[in-house]
Coordinates of C-alpha atoms in Angstrom, one line a residue:
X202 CA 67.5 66.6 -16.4
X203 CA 65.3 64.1 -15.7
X204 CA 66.0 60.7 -16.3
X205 CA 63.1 57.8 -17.0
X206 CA 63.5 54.6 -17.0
X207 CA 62.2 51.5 -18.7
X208 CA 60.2 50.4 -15.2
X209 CA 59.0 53.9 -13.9
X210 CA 55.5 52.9 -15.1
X211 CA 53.4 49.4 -13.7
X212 CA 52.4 47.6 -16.5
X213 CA 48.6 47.3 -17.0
X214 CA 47.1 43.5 -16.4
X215 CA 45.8 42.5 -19.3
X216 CA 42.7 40.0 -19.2
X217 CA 42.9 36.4 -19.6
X218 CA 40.2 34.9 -21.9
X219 CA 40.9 31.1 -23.4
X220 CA 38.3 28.1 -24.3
X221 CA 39.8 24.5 -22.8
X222 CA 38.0 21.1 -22.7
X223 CA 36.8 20.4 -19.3
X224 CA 37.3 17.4 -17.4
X225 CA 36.6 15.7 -14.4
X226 CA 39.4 15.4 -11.5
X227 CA 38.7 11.5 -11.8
X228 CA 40.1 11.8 -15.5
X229 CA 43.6 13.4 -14.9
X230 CA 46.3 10.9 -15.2
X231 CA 48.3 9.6 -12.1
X232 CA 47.2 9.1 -8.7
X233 CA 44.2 10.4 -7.4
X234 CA 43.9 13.6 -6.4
X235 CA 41.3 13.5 -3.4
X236 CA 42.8 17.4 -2.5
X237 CA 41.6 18.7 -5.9
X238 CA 37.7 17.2 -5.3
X239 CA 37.6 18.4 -1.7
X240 CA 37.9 22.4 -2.5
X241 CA 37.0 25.0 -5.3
X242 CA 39.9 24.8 -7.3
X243 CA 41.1 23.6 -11.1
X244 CA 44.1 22.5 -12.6
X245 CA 45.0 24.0 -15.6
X246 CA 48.1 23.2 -18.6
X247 CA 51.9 24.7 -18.2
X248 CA 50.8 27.0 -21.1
X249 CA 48.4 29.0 -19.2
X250 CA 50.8 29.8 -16.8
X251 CA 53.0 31.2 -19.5
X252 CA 50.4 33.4 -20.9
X253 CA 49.3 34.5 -17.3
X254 CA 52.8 35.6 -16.4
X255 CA 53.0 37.9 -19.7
X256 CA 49.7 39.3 -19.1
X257 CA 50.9 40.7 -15.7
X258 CA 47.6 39.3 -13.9
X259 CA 46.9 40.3 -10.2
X260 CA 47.3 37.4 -7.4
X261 CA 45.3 35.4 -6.3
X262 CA 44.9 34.2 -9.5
X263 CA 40.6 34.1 -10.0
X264 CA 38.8 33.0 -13.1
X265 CA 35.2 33.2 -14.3
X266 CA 34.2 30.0 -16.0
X267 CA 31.2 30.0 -18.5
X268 CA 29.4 27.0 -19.9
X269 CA 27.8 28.8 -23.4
X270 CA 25.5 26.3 -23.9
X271 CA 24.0 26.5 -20.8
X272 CA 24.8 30.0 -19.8
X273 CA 25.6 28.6 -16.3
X274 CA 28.9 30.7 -14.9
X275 CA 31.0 30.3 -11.6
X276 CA 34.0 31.0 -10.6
X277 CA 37.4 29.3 -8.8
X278 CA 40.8 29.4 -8.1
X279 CA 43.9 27.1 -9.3
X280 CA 45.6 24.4 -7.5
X281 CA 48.2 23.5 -10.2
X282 CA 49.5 24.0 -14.3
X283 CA 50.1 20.2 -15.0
X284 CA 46.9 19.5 -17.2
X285 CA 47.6 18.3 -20.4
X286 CA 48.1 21.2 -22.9
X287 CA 44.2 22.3 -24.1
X288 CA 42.9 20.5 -21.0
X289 CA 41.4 21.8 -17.8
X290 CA 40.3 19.5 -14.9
X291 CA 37.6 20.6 -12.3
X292 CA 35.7 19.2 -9.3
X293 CA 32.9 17.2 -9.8
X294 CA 30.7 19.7 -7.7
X295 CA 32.0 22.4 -10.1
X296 CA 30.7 20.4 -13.3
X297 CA 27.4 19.7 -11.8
X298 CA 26.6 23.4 -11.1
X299 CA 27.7 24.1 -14.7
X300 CA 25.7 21.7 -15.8
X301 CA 28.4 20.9 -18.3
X302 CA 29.3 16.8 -19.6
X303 CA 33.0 15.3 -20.1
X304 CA 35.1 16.5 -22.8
X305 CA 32.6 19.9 -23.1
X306 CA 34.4 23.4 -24.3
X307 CA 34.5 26.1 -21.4
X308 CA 35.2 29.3 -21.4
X309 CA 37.7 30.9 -18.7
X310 CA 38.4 34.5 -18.0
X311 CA 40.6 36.1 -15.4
X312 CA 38.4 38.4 -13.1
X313 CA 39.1 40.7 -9.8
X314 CA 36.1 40.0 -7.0
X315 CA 35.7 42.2 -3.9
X316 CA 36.6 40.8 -0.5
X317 CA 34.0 38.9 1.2
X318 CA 32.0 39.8 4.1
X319 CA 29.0 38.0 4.9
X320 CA 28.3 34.6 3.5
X321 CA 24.7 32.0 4.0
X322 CA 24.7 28.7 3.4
X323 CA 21.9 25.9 3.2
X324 CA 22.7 22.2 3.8
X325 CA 20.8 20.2 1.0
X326 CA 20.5 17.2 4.0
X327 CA 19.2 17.5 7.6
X328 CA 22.2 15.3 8.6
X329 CA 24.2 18.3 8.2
X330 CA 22.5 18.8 12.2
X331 CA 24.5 16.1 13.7
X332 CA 27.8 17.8 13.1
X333 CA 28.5 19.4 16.3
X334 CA 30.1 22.4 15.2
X335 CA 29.2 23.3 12.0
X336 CA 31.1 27.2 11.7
X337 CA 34.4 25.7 12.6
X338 CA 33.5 22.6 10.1
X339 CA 33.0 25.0 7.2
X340 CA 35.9 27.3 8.4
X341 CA 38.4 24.6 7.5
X342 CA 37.0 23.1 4.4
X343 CA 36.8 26.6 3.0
X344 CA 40.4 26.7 3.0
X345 CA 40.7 24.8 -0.3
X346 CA 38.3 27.6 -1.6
X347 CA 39.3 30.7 -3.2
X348 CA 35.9 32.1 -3.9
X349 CA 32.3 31.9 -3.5
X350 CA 29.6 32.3 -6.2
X351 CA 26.1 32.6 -5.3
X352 CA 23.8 29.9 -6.4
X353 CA 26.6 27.3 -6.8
X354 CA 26.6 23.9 -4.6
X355 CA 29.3 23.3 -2.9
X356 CA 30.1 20.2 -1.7
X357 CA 32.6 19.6 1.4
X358 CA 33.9 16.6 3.3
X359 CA 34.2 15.4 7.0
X360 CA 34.3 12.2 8.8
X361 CA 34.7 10.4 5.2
X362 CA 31.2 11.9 4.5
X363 CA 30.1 14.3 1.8
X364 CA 28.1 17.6 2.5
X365 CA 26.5 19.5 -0.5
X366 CA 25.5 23.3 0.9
X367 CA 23.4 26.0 -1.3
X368 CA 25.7 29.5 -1.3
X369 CA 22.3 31.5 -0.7
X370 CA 24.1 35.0 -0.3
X371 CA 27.2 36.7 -0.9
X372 CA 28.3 40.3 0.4
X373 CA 29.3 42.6 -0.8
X374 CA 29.0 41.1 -4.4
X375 CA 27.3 37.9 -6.3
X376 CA 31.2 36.1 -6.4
X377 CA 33.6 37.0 -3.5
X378 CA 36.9 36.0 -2.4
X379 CA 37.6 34.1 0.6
X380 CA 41.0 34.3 1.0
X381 CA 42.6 36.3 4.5
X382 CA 39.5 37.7 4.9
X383 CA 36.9 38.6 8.0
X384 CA 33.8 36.8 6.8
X385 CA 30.6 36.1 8.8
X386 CA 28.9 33.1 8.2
X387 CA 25.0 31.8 8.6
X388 CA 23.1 28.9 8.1
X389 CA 19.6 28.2 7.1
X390 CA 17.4 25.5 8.1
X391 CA 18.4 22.4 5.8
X392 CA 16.0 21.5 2.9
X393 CA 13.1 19.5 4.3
X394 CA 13.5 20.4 7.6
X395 CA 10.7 20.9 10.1
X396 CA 11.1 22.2 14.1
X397 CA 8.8 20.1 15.9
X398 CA 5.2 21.8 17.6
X399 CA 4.9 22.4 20.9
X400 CA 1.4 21.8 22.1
X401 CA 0.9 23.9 25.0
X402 CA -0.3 22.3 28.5
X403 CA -3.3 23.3 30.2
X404 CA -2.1 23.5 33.6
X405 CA -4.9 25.3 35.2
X406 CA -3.5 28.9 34.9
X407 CA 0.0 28.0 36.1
X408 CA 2.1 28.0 33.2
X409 CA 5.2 25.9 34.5
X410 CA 3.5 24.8 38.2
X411 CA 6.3 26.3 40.2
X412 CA 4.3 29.5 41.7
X413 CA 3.9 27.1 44.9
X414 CA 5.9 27.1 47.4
X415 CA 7.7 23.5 46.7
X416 CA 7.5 23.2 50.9
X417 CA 3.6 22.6 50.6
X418 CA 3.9 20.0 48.5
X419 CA 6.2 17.9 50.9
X420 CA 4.4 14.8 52.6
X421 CA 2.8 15.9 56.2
X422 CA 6.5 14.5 58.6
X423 CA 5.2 12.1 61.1
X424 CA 6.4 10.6 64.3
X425 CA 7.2 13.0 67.3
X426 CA 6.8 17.0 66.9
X427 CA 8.3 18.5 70.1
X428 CA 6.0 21.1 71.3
X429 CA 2.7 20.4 69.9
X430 CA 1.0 20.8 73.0
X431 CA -1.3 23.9 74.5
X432 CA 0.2 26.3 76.6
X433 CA -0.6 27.0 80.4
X434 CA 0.3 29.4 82.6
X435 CA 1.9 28.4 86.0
X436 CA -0.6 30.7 87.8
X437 CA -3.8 29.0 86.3
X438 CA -5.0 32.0 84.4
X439 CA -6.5 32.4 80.8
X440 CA -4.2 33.1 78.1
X441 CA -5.6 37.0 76.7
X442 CA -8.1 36.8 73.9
X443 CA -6.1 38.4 70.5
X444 CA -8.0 39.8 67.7
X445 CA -9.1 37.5 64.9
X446 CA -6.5 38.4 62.7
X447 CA -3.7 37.6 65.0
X448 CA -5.3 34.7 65.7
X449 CA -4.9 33.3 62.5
X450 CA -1.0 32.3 62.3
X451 CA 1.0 33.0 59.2
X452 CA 1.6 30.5 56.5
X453 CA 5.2 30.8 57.5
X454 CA 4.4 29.4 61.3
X455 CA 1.5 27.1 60.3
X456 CA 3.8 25.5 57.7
X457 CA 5.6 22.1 58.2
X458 CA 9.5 22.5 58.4
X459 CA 10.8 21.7 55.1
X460 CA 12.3 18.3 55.4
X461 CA 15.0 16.9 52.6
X462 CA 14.6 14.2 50.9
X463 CA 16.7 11.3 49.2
X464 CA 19.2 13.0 46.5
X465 CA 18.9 11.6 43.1
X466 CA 21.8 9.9 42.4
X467 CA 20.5 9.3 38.8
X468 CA 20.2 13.0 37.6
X469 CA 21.9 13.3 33.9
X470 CA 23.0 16.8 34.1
X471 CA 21.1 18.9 31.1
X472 CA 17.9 17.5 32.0
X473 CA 14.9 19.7 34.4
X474 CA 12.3 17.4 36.4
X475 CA 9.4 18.9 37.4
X476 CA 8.1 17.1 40.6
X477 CA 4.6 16.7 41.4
X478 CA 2.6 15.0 44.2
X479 CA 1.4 11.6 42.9
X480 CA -0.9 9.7 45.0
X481 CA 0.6 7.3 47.4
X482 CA 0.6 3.4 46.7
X483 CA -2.1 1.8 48.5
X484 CA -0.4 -0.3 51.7
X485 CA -1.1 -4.0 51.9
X486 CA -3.3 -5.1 54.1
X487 CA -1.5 -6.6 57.1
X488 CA -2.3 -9.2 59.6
X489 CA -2.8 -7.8 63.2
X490 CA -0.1 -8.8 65.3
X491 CA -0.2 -9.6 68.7
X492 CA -0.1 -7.0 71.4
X493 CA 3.2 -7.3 73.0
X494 CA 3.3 -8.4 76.6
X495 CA 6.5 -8.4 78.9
X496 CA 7.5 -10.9 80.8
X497 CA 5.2 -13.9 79.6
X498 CA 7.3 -17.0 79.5
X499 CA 7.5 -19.7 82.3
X500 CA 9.2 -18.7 85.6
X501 CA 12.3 -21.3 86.8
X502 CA 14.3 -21.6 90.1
X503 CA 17.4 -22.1 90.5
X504 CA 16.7 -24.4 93.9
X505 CA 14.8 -27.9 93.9
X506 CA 11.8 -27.3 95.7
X507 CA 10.5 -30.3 97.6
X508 CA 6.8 -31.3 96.7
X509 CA 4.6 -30.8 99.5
X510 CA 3.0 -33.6 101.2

């Protein structure tokens, strides 16, 4: 005989559809709750929590909220059931993108989204550039999210400054959850911004001036060059006439040996200079000095000589 018990079979989740009066988190009574505007999540009344818990719904807990009137619809998570009873309170972000005014009905539905995968945001200010690393930024504000709806405006907060950021796409759906899951992340250019235009330089055909060898363009060294003589041989005869072409030497024997120069002690590391030959500063004109003569002061003796008579 088989025997069948009151629990053999998992209840089916019944959805959760109620209208509340929306406010904003600036309304709620008590302290401020800075936690509740900084992420995508509301706080609803004990009695929802009831109602939840006897309609068996699957966790995380997601809800669909619809502003009728303007047919605007997002969704969120919830931080908390301590709203007063008929009462929801919600992010002020979250009431801008419904478009929906203090004290206003809203409708709120439980819903199941599909894990998200792929995410692109727009920052809505081009001093969204100055943050240094933007991915890891988002990453940790989206931990007070539970989901993301396409088209909604998200607003985030770092270094006591606010960021609003367009959700431009959403994969694999329109509304995904966020929560434990692999999700890659893009950004588009901020609203309004422009790259700057590179005008091209005319450099004569060489595009970046470093096809020269950077030894040519070294100063000529002066002062003594050890064997710049001709050569003779010890038993007075002519050197053999060579051909024309070994007569002309190679640019590696005709050319000056490299010779360093002063290191620049003031380089900012990041930075490429391009040296190029300016022309020298004109000298000054100087006064000819005398030409030096040794030995041209007055001779003394160390005896008295005696005048002669």
């Amino acid at each position: 005989m088989f025997q069948f018990g009151f629990n053999m079979f998992h209840e089916i989740s019944r959805p959760f559809n109620m209208t509340y009066k929306c406010y904003s988190v600036s309304m709620l009574p008590g302290n401020e709750r800075q936690d509740v505007e900084r992420g995508g999540k509301i706080i609803m009344p004990p009695s929802a929590l009831e109602q939840l818990t006897r309609l068996n719904i699957e966790y995380p807990m997601i809800f669909k909220l619809t502003n009728k009137k303007t047919k605007r619809v997002t969704h969120c998570g919830v931080l908390e059931f301590v709203a007063d009873e008929g009462r929801v309170y919600l992010p002020h972000w979250m009431m801008t993108n419904l478009v929906v005014e203090e004290g206003a009905l809203l409708q709120i539905e439980s819903v199941s989204l599909p894990v998200a995968t792929f995410s692109k945001f727009q920052p809505l200010s081009e001093d969204f550039l100055d943050i240094t690393n933007p991915k890891a930024v988002l990453e940790n504000c989206l931990r007070n999210f539970s989901c993301l709806t396409t088209g909604d405006v998200i607003a985030i907060k770092y270094n006591s400054k606010v960021y609003e950021l367009c959700v431009l796409e959403t994969k694999p759906g329109n509304a995904v959850i966020i929560i434990e899951c692999d999700m890659n992340v893009e950004f588009a250019p901020p609203v309004g911004y422009k790259e700057e235009e590179r005008i091209p330089h005319d450099d004569g055909g060489n595009s970046m001036g470093m096809d020269e060898d950077p030894s040519n363009m070294m100063p000529e060294p002066s002062g003594f060059i050890a064997f710049s003589g001709e050569g003779n041989r010890l038993d007075g005869k002519k050197k053999k006439l060579i051909s024309e072409s070994d007569s002309e030497p190679s640019a590696s024997q005709s050319r000056q040996p490299y010779v360093r120069g002063i290191p620049d002690y003031d380089y900012v590391i990041g930075t490429l200079r391009f040296i190029r030959n300016s022309r020298p500063p004109s000298a000054k004109e100087e006064t000819p000095s005398e030409p030096f003569t040794a030995f041209k002061g007055e001779g003394f003796t160390l005896r008295n000589t005696k005048p002669k008579n």
